[in-house]
Amino acid sequence: MIFEVSINTTGKNCYRDITGNIESVVYNSNILDGICLVFVPHTTAAVTINEGYDEAVIEDLLNYLNILIPKNPKDIVFKHMEGNSDAHIKASLIGNNVCIPVSNGKLVLGKWQKVIFLEFDGPRTRRIIIKVVGK
Amino acid sequence: MIFEVSINTTGKNCYRDITGNIESVVYNSNILDGICLVFVPHTTAAVTINEGYDEAVIEDLLNYLNILIPKNPKDIVFKHMEGNSDAHIKASLIGNNVCIPVSNGKLVLGKWQKVIFLEFDGPRTRRIIIKVVGK
Amino acid sequence: MIFEVSINTTGKNCYRDITGNIESVVYNSNILDGICLVFVPHTTAAVTINEGYDEAVIEDLLNYLNILIPKNPKDIVFKHMEGNSDAHIKASLIGNNVCIPVSNGKLVLGKWQKVIFLEFDGPRTRRIIIKVVGK
């Protein structure tokens, strides 16, 4: 069984803490012990696991990604005509999938870790696909 | 059961859409519901999921990676004597493995997503290992 | 069943080859065929798979990450007050989890591949969580 969550993003570059959504899915999967795959089916967004308590951490990440991969870099003219190559590049650098251990029916995350959806070409309606395997 | 695909790459930096190869493996695995792991057993190549319809997207990614991580950067002299530290660094930034949900015996990918093998130190013959778990 | 390994890191930026630790866990899991998830429950460290034979490869990676993401970049003042935003950004760029195929009770790794823990904000005591799924 595949689960899906839908969210609305609010800016060109922004983020959403989706830990609660993923935890609900794991609960509903009835799997007590295994692996949870969080998969973003888009090409200009990503998912990461990082600190979710001080909002400045993810803001620093998003702002620094804008410096590393500007929309219009000075050394290259992007060929992709839609004007969002920066977002595609960020998506591949961060990655569109993470796997999280599941134990006793719960995500095994570190004390400060949250599952964070990263939007690089919003605002849009985005889907997140979740698959839990195990017993 | 482990599956393996072999491809030949054609340049120092280039890519190959391997979605069809992975789909065939999932079909042959007889697993209808689970997770497909795509694993690159090399240290100067990677695998990513991104847009595969407009070729310019992956070309922009490869070209921009050359700017972010040049073969001979001005601020550092690489210690690794084989002259391909740029390729090793790109490999760790993109990652050598992706997990994809499997449902009804098929990969669950977004509308624009393709599974893309990225070569950073070709041309070479490369292997891709695929493992599907589930039922 | 969830396995855990603990290591001590020795510098602000450093690494540890943890392949042997992961291999022991796979052996003890009694799973012969499946997927091994290596998950770092921290937000300023990461895990990657890369060449582990010539130490220069990972040293080049760590040194180049310091150039790409300096502790105090010239173009931005980080908002996160703990002074380790560079480490959080590196963690999301490399990623905190990898999946490795398991066959005949062993990790399936390429000839030159090792599983490498990357520390970006040490020295610290760090945990690594390992979950093996399969049969």
CSV table of C-alpha atoms in Angstrom, one decimal:
chain,number,residue,atom,x,y,z
A,1,MET,CA,0.0,0.0,0.0
A,2,ILE,CA,1.2,3.4,-1.1
A,3,PHE,CA,0.4,6.5,1.0
A,4,GLU,CA,0.3,10.1,-0.3
A,5,VAL,CA,0.3,13.5,1.3
A,6,SER,CA,-0.5,16.7,-0.4
A,7,ILE,CA,0.8,20.2,0.6
A,8,ASN,CA,0.7,23.7,-0.7
A,9,THR,CA,3.9,25.6,-0.7
A,10,THR,CA,3.9,29.4,-0.4
A,11,GLY,CA,7.0,30.8,-2.1
A,12,LYS,CA,9.6,30.2,-4.8
A,13,ASN,CA,12.0,28.8,-2.2
A,14,CYS,CA,10.4,27.6,1.1
A,15,TYR,CA,10.1,24.6,3.3
A,16,ARG,CA,7.6,22.6,5.3
A,17,ASP,CA,8.2,20.3,8.3
A,18,ILE,CA,6.3,17.1,7.2
A,19,THR,CA,7.4,14.9,10.1
A,20,GLY,CA,3.9,14.7,11.5
A,21,ASN,CA,2.4,13.7,8.2
A,22,ILE,CA,5.0,10.9,7.8
A,23,GLU,CA,4.5,9.7,11.4
A,24,SER,CA,0.7,9.4,10.7
A,25,VAL,CA,1.4,7.3,7.7
A,26,VAL,CA,3.7,5.0,9.6
A,27,TYR,CA,1.0,4.6,12.3
A,28,ASN,CA,-1.7,3.8,9.7
A,29,SER,CA,0.6,1.3,7.9
A,30,ASN,CA,0.4,-1.0,10.8
A,31,ILE,CA,4.1,-1.8,10.2
A,32,LEU,CA,6.0,-2.0,13.5
A,33,ASP,CA,9.5,-2.7,12.3
A,34,GLY,CA,11.1,-1.7,9.0
A,35,ILE,CA,12.0,1.2,6.7
A,36,CYS,CA,9.9,4.2,5.7
A,37,LEU,CA,10.7,5.7,2.3
A,38,VAL,CA,9.7,9.3,1.8
A,39,PHE,CA,9.6,10.1,-2.0
A,40,VAL,CA,9.0,13.4,-3.7
A,41,PRO,CA,7.5,12.8,-7.2
A,42,HIS,CA,8.6,16.2,-8.5
A,43,THR,CA,11.8,17.5,-10.2
A,44,THR,CA,12.1,21.0,-8.6
A,45,ALA,CA,11.6,20.1,-5.0
A,46,ALA,CA,13.4,17.8,-2.5
A,47,VAL,CA,13.3,16.2,0.9
A,48,THR,CA,15.9,16.3,3.6
A,49,ILE,CA,16.4,15.5,7.3
A,50,ASN,CA,17.8,18.3,9.4
A,51,GLU,CA,17.2,20.4,12.4
A,52,GLY,CA,13.6,21.5,12.6
A,53,TYR,CA,13.5,23.4,16.0
A,54,ASP,CA,15.4,26.6,15.1
A,55,GLU,CA,13.8,27.8,11.9
A,56,ALA,CA,17.0,29.6,11.1
A,57,VAL,CA,18.8,26.3,10.2
A,58,ILE,CA,16.6,25.6,7.1
A,59,GLU,CA,16.4,29.3,6.2
A,60,ASP,CA,20.2,29.4,6.2
A,61,LEU,CA,20.2,26.2,4.0
A,62,LEU,CA,17.7,27.7,1.5
A,63,ASN,CA,19.5,31.0,1.4
A,64,TYR,CA,22.9,29.4,0.9
A,65,LEU,CA,21.5,27.2,-1.8
A,66,ASN,CA,20.5,30.4,-3.6
A,67,ILE,CA,24.1,31.6,-3.4
A,68,LEU,CA,25.6,28.2,-4.5
A,69,ILE,CA,23.1,27.8,-7.4
A,70,PRO,CA,21.7,31.2,-8.4
A,71,LYS,CA,18.7,31.5,-10.7
A,72,ASN,CA,21.0,33.3,-13.2
A,73,PRO,CA,24.6,32.4,-12.5
A,74,LYS,CA,27.3,34.6,-14.1
A,75,ASP,CA,29.4,31.8,-15.5
A,76,ILE,CA,26.8,29.9,-17.5
A,77,VAL,CA,23.6,30.4,-19.5
A,78,PHE,CA,21.2,27.6,-18.7
A,79,LYS,CA,19.8,25.8,-21.8
A,80,HIS,CA,16.5,24.7,-20.3
A,81,MET,CA,14.0,27.2,-21.5
A,82,GLU,CA,11.6,27.2,-18.5
A,83,GLY,CA,13.9,29.4,-16.4
A,84,ASN,CA,14.1,27.0,-13.5
A,85,SER,CA,17.3,25.1,-14.0
A,86,ASP,CA,18.4,26.3,-10.6
A,87,ALA,CA,15.5,24.4,-9.0
A,88,HIS,CA,16.3,21.2,-10.9
A,89,ILE,CA,20.0,21.4,-9.9
A,90,LYS,CA,19.1,22.0,-6.2
A,91,ALA,CA,16.7,19.0,-6.4
A,92,SER,CA,19.4,16.6,-7.5
A,93,LEU,CA,22.0,18.0,-5.0
A,94,ILE,CA,19.6,17.5,-2.0
A,95,GLY,CA,17.8,14.5,-3.4
A,96,ASN,CA,14.2,13.5,-3.8
A,97,ASN,CA,14.1,10.6,-1.4
A,98,VAL,CA,15.1,9.6,2.2
A,99,CYS,CA,14.8,6.3,4.1
A,100,ILE,CA,14.1,6.3,7.8
A,101,PRO,CA,14.2,3.3,10.2
A,102,VAL,CA,10.8,2.3,11.8
A,103,SER,CA,10.8,0.6,15.2
A,104,ASN,CA,7.8,-0.1,17.5
A,105,GLY,CA,5.6,1.5,14.9
A,106,LYS,CA,7.4,4.9,15.0
A,107,LEU,CA,10.0,6.7,13.0
A,108,VAL,CA,13.5,6.5,14.5
A,109,LEU,CA,14.8,10.1,14.3
A,110,GLY,CA,17.5,11.8,16.2
A,111,LYS,CA,16.6,14.3,19.0
A,112,TRP,CA,16.8,17.4,16.7
A,113,GLN,CA,15.8,15.8,13.4
A,114,LYS,CA,12.7,16.6,11.4
A,115,VAL,CA,11.7,15.5,7.9
A,116,ILE,CA,11.7,18.7,5.8
A,117,PHE,CA,10.1,19.2,2.4
A,118,LEU,CA,12.1,21.7,0.3
A,119,GLU,CA,10.4,23.8,-2.4
A,120,PHE,CA,12.6,25.3,-5.1
A,121,ASP,CA,10.1,26.5,-7.7
A,122,GLY,CA,6.9,27.3,-5.9
A,123,PRO,CA,4.3,28.2,-4.9
A,124,ARG,CA,2.7,25.0,-6.0
A,125,THR,CA,0.6,22.1,-4.8
A,126,ARG,CA,3.0,19.2,-4.1
A,127,ARG,CA,2.6,15.5,-3.4
A,128,ILE,CA,4.7,13.3,-1.1
A,129,ILE,CA,4.6,9.5,-1.6
A,130,ILE,CA,5.3,7.3,1.4
A,131,LYS,CA,6.0,3.6,1.4
A,132,VAL,CA,6.7,1.6,4.5
A,133,VAL,CA,8.2,-1.9,4.2
A,134,GLY,CA,8.7,-4.4,7.0
A,135,LYS,CA,6.5,-6.3,9.5
B,1,MET,CA,17.8,-11.9,-5.8
B,2,ILE,CA,20.1,-9.1,-7.0
B,3,PHE,CA,19.8,-7.7,-10.5
B,4,GLU,CA,22.5,-6.0,-12.5
B,5,VAL,CA,22.5,-3.8,-15.5
B,6,SER,CA,25.6,-2.8,-17.5
B,7,ILE,CA,26.0,0.3,-19.6
B,8,ASN,CA,28.7,2.0,-21.6
B,9,THR,CA,29.2,5.8,-21.1
B,10,THR,CA,30.5,8.0,-23.8
B,11,GLY,CA,32.3,11.0,-22.3
B,12,LYS,CA,34.1,12.3,-19.2
B,13,ASN,CA,30.8,13.8,-18.0
B,14,CYS,CA,27.6,12.5,-19.5
B,15,TYR,CA,24.4,10.8,-18.5
B,16,ARG,CA,22.0,7.9,-19.4
B,17,ASP,CA,18.3,7.6,-18.8
B,18,ILE,CA,18.1,4.1,-17.2
B,19,THR,CA,14.4,4.2,-16.3
B,20,GLY,CA,13.5,1.5,-18.8
B,21,ASN,CA,16.2,-0.8,-17.4
B,22,ILE,CA,15.0,-0.4,-13.9
B,23,GLU,CA,11.3,-0.9,-14.9
B,24,SER,CA,12.3,-4.2,-16.6
B,25,VAL,CA,14.0,-5.4,-13.4
B,26,VAL,CA,11.0,-4.5,-11.3
B,27,TYR,CA,8.8,-6.5,-13.7
B,28,ASN,CA,11.1,-9.5,-13.6
B,29,SER,CA,11.4,-9.4,-9.8
B,30,ASN,CA,7.7,-10.4,-9.5
B,31,ILE,CA,7.4,-8.0,-6.6
B,32,LEU,CA,4.1,-6.0,-6.8
B,33,ASP,CA,4.4,-3.8,-3.8
B,34,GLY,CA,7.6,-2.5,-2.1
B,35,ILE,CA,10.8,-0.5,-2.6
B,36,CYS,CA,13.3,-0.6,-5.5
B,37,LEU,CA,16.9,0.3,-4.6
B,38,VAL,CA,19.1,1.6,-7.5
B,39,PHE,CA,22.7,1.3,-6.4
B,40,VAL,CA,25.8,2.5,-8.3
B,41,PRO,CA,28.8,0.4,-7.3
B,42,HIS,CA,31.3,3.0,-8.5
B,43,THR,CA,33.0,6.0,-6.8
B,44,THR,CA,33.1,8.4,-9.7
B,45,ALA,CA,29.5,8.1,-10.9
B,46,ALA,CA,26.1,8.7,-9.4
B,47,VAL,CA,22.3,8.2,-9.8
B,48,THR,CA,19.6,10.8,-9.5
B,49,ILE,CA,15.9,11.3,-10.3
B,50,ASN,CA,15.1,14.4,-12.3
B,51,GLU,CA,13.4,15.6,-15.5
B,52,GLY,CA,14.2,13.4,-18.4
B,53,TYR,CA,12.1,14.9,-21.2
B,54,ASP,CA,14.0,18.1,-22.0
B,55,GLU,CA,17.6,17.0,-22.3
B,56,ALA,CA,18.7,20.5,-21.4
B,57,VAL,CA,17.8,19.9,-17.7
B,58,ILE,CA,20.5,17.2,-17.2
B,59,GLU,CA,22.9,19.0,-19.4
B,60,ASP,CA,22.5,22.1,-17.3
B,61,LEU,CA,23.0,20.0,-14.2
B,62,LEU,CA,26.3,18.4,-15.5
B,63,ASN,CA,27.6,21.8,-16.8
B,64,TYR,CA,26.8,23.5,-13.5
B,65,LEU,CA,28.5,20.7,-11.5
B,66,ASN,CA,31.6,21.4,-13.6
B,67,ILE,CA,31.5,25.0,-12.4
B,68,LEU,CA,30.8,24.1,-8.7
B,69,ILE,CA,33.5,21.4,-8.7
B,70,PRO,CA,36.1,22.1,-11.4
B,71,LYS,CA,38.7,19.5,-12.3
B,72,ASN,CA,41.4,21.9,-11.2
B,73,PRO,CA,39.9,24.5,-8.7
B,74,LYS,CA,41.8,27.6,-8.1
B,75,ASP,CA,41.6,27.5,-4.2
B,76,ILE,CA,42.9,24.0,-3.6
B,77,VAL,CA,45.3,21.4,-4.9
B,78,PHE,CA,43.7,18.0,-4.7
B,79,LYS,CA,45.8,15.4,-2.9
B,80,HIS,CA,44.4,12.3,-4.7
B,81,MET,CA,47.0,11.5,-7.4
B,82,GLU,CA,44.6,10.1,-10.0
B,83,GLY,CA,43.4,13.5,-11.1
B,84,ASN,CA,39.7,12.7,-10.7
B,85,SER,CA,38.9,14.1,-7.2
B,86,ASP,CA,36.3,16.3,-8.9
B,87,ALA,CA,34.5,13.1,-10.0
B,88,HIS,CA,34.6,11.6,-6.4
B,89,ILE,CA,33.3,14.8,-4.9
B,90,LYS,CA,30.4,15.1,-7.4
B,91,ALA,CA,29.6,11.4,-6.7
B,92,SER,CA,29.2,12.1,-2.9
B,93,LEU,CA,27.2,15.3,-3.5
B,94,ILE,CA,24.6,13.6,-5.8
B,95,GLY,CA,24.8,10.2,-4.1
B,96,ASN,CA,25.2,6.7,-5.4
B,97,ASN,CA,21.8,5.3,-4.4
B,98,VAL,CA,18.0,6.1,-4.8
B,99,CYS,CA,15.0,4.3,-3.5
B,100,ILE,CA,11.7,4.3,-5.5
B,101,PRO,CA,8.3,3.1,-4.4
B,102,VAL,CA,6.9,0.1,-6.2
B,103,SER,CA,3.1,-0.4,-6.6
B,104,ASN,CA,1.2,-2.8,-8.8
B,105,GLY,CA,4.5,-4.1,-10.0
B,106,LYS,CA,5.6,-0.7,-11.4
B,107,LEU,CA,7.9,2.1,-10.3
B,108,VAL,CA,6.0,5.0,-8.8
B,109,LEU,CA,7.5,8.1,-10.5
B,110,GLY,CA,6.2,11.6,-11.0
B,111,LYS,CA,5.0,12.7,-14.4
B,112,TRP,CA,8.3,14.2,-15.4
B,113,GLN,CA,10.7,12.0,-13.5
B,114,LYS,CA,13.3,9.7,-15.0
B,115,VAL,CA,16.0,7.7,-13.3
B,116,ILE,CA,19.3,9.1,-14.5
B,117,PHE,CA,22.8,7.6,-14.3
B,118,LEU,CA,25.4,10.3,-14.1
B,119,GLU,CA,29.0,9.6,-15.3
B,120,PHE,CA,31.7,11.9,-14.0
B,121,ASP,CA,34.9,10.1,-15.1
B,122,GLY,CA,34.1,8.3,-18.3
B,123,PRO,CA,34.0,6.9,-20.8
B,124,ARG,CA,33.8,3.6,-19.0
B,125,THR,CA,31.7,0.4,-18.7
B,126,ARG,CA,29.5,0.9,-15.6
B,127,ARG,CA,27.3,-1.4,-13.6
B,128,ILE,CA,24.0,-0.6,-11.8
B,129,ILE,CA,22.8,-2.9,-9.1
B,130,ILE,CA,19.1,-3.2,-8.4
B,131,LYS,CA,17.4,-4.8,-5.4
B,132,VAL,CA,13.6,-4.9,-5.0
B,133,VAL,CA,12.1,-5.7,-1.6
B,134,GLY,CA,8.5,-6.3,-0.8
B,135,LYS,CA,5.8,-8.7,-1.7
C,1,MET,CA,15.3,-5.1,15.2
C,2,ILE,CA,17.3,-1.9,15.1
C,3,PHE,CA,21.1,-1.9,15.5
C,4,GLU,CA,23.2,0.9,16.7
C,5,VAL,CA,26.9,1.7,16.5
C,6,SER,CA,28.7,4.5,18.5
C,7,ILE,CA,31.8,6.2,17.4
C,8,ASN,CA,34.0,9.1,18.7
C,9,THR,CA,35.1,11.7,16.1
C,10,THR,CA,38.3,13.5,16.5
C,11,GLY,CA,38.0,16.9,14.8
C,12,LYS,CA,35.7,19.6,13.5
C,13,ASN,CA,35.7,18.0,10.1
C,14,CYS,CA,36.8,14.4,9.8
C,15,TYR,CA,35.7,11.0,8.7
C,16,ARG,CA,35.5,7.4,9.7
C,17,ASP,CA,35.3,4.3,7.6
C,18,ILE,CA,32.4,2.4,9.2
C,19,THR,CA,32.2,-0.4,6.6
C,20,GLY,CA,33.3,-3.1,9.1
C,21,ASN,CA,30.7,-1.9,11.6
C,22,ILE,CA,27.9,-2.2,9.1
C,23,GLU,CA,29.1,-5.6,7.8
C,24,SER,CA,29.0,-6.9,11.4
C,25,VAL,CA,25.5,-5.7,11.8
C,26,VAL,CA,24.4,-7.3,8.6
C,27,TYR,CA,26.0,-10.6,9.7
C,28,ASN,CA,24.2,-10.4,13.1
C,29,SER,CA,20.8,-9.5,11.5
C,30,ASN,CA,20.6,-13.0,10.0
C,31,ILE,CA,19.1,-11.5,6.8
C,32,LEU,CA,20.6,-13.0,3.7
C,33,ASP,CA,18.9,-11.0,1.0
C,34,GLY,CA,17.5,-7.5,1.2
C,35,ILE,CA,18.5,-3.9,1.9
C,36,CYS,CA,20.6,-2.3,4.6
C,37,LEU,CA,19.8,1.2,5.7
C,38,VAL,CA,22.5,3.2,7.3
C,39,PHE,CA,21.0,6.2,9.1
C,40,VAL,CA,22.8,9.0,10.9
C,41,PRO,CA,20.5,10.5,13.7
C,42,HIS,CA,22.4,13.8,13.8
C,43,THR,CA,22.0,17.1,11.9
C,44,THR,CA,25.6,18.1,11.5
C,45,ALA,CA,27.1,14.8,10.2
C,46,ALA,CA,26.4,12.6,7.2
C,47,VAL,CA,27.1,9.3,5.6
C,48,THR,CA,28.4,8.6,2.1
C,49,ILE,CA,29.8,5.8,0.0
C,50,ASN,CA,33.0,6.6,-1.8
C,51,GLU,CA,36.6,5.4,-2.2
C,52,GLY,CA,38.1,4.3,1.1
C,53,TYR,CA,41.5,3.0,0.0
C,54,ASP,CA,43.4,6.2,-0.8
C,55,GLU,CA,42.7,8.5,2.2
C,56,ALA,CA,43.3,11.5,0.0
C,57,VAL,CA,39.9,11.0,-1.7
C,58,ILE,CA,37.9,11.7,1.4
C,59,GLU,CA,40.3,14.4,2.6
C,60,ASP,CA,39.8,16.2,-0.8
C,61,LEU,CA,36.1,15.9,-0.3
C,62,LEU,CA,36.2,17.4,3.2
C,63,ASN,CA,38.6,20.1,2.2
C,64,TYR,CA,36.5,21.0,-0.9
C,65,LEU,CA,33.3,21.1,1.2
C,66,ASN,CA,35.0,23.7,3.3
C,67,ILE,CA,35.6,25.8,0.2
C,68,LEU,CA,32.0,25.4,-1.1
C,69,ILE,CA,30.4,26.0,2.3
C,70,PRO,CA,32.8,28.0,4.5
C,71,LYS,CA,32.0,28.5,8.2
C,72,ASN,CA,31.7,32.2,7.6
C,73,PRO,CA,30.9,32.9,3.9
C,74,LYS,CA,31.5,36.4,2.5
C,75,ASP,CA,28.1,36.7,0.8
C,76,ILE,CA,25.7,35.9,3.7
C,77,VAL,CA,25.5,36.1,7.5
C,78,PHE,CA,24.0,32.9,8.8
C,79,LYS,CA,21.0,33.4,11.1
C,80,HIS,CA,21.4,30.3,13.2
C,81,MET,CA,23.1,31.4,16.4
C,82,GLU,CA,25.1,28.3,17.2
C,83,GLY,CA,27.7,29.1,14.6
C,84,ASN,CA,27.5,25.7,12.8
C,85,SER,CA,25.2,26.4,9.9
C,86,ASP,CA,28.0,25.3,7.6
C,87,ALA,CA,27.8,21.9,9.2
C,88,HIS,CA,24.0,21.7,8.8
C,89,ILE,CA,24.2,22.7,5.1
C,90,LYS,CA,26.9,20.1,4.4
C,91,ALA,CA,24.8,17.5,6.2
C,92,SER,CA,21.8,18.1,3.8
C,93,LEU,CA,24.0,18.2,0.7
C,94,ILE,CA,25.7,14.9,1.4
C,95,GLY,CA,22.6,13.3,3.1
C,96,ASN,CA,22.1,11.4,6.4
C,97,ASN,CA,21.2,8.0,5.0
C,98,VAL,CA,22.3,5.4,2.4
C,99,CYS,CA,20.8,2.1,1.3
C,100,ILE,CA,23.0,-0.8,0.3
C,101,PRO,CA,21.9,-4.1,-1.3
C,102,VAL,CA,22.5,-7.2,0.8
C,103,SER,CA,23.1,-10.6,-0.9
C,104,ASN,CA,24.2,-13.9,0.7
C,105,GLY,CA,24.3,-12.1,4.0
C,106,LYS,CA,26.8,-9.5,2.9
C,107,LEU,CA,26.8,-5.9,1.7
C,108,VAL,CA,27.0,-5.6,-2.0
C,109,LEU,CA,29.6,-2.9,-2.5
C,110,GLY,CA,31.8,-2.0,-5.5
C,111,LYS,CA,35.5,-2.9,-5.5
C,112,TRP,CA,36.6,0.5,-4.2
C,113,GLN,CA,33.6,1.5,-2.2
C,114,LYS,CA,33.6,2.0,1.6
C,115,VAL,CA,30.8,3.4,3.8
C,116,ILE,CA,32.1,6.6,5.2
C,117,PHE,CA,30.8,8.6,8.2
C,118,LEU,CA,31.4,12.3,7.8
C,119,GLU,CA,31.7,14.6,10.8
C,120,PHE,CA,31.1,18.3,10.2
C,121,ASP,CA,30.9,19.7,13.7
C,122,GLY,CA,33.1,17.5,15.9
C,123,PRO,CA,34.7,16.2,17.9
C,124,ARG,CA,31.6,14.4,19.3
C,125,THR,CA,30.3,11.0,20.2
C,126,ARG,CA,28.1,10.0,17.3
C,127,ARG,CA,25.5,7.2,16.8
C,128,ILE,CA,24.8,5.3,13.6
C,129,ILE,CA,21.5,3.4,13.3
C,130,ILE,CA,21.3,0.4,11.0
C,131,LYS,CA,18.2,-1.4,9.9
C,132,VAL,CA,18.3,-4.4,7.6
C,133,VAL,CA,15.1,-5.5,5.8
C,134,GLY,CA,14.6,-8.7,3.8
C,135,LYS,CA,14.7,-12.5,4.4
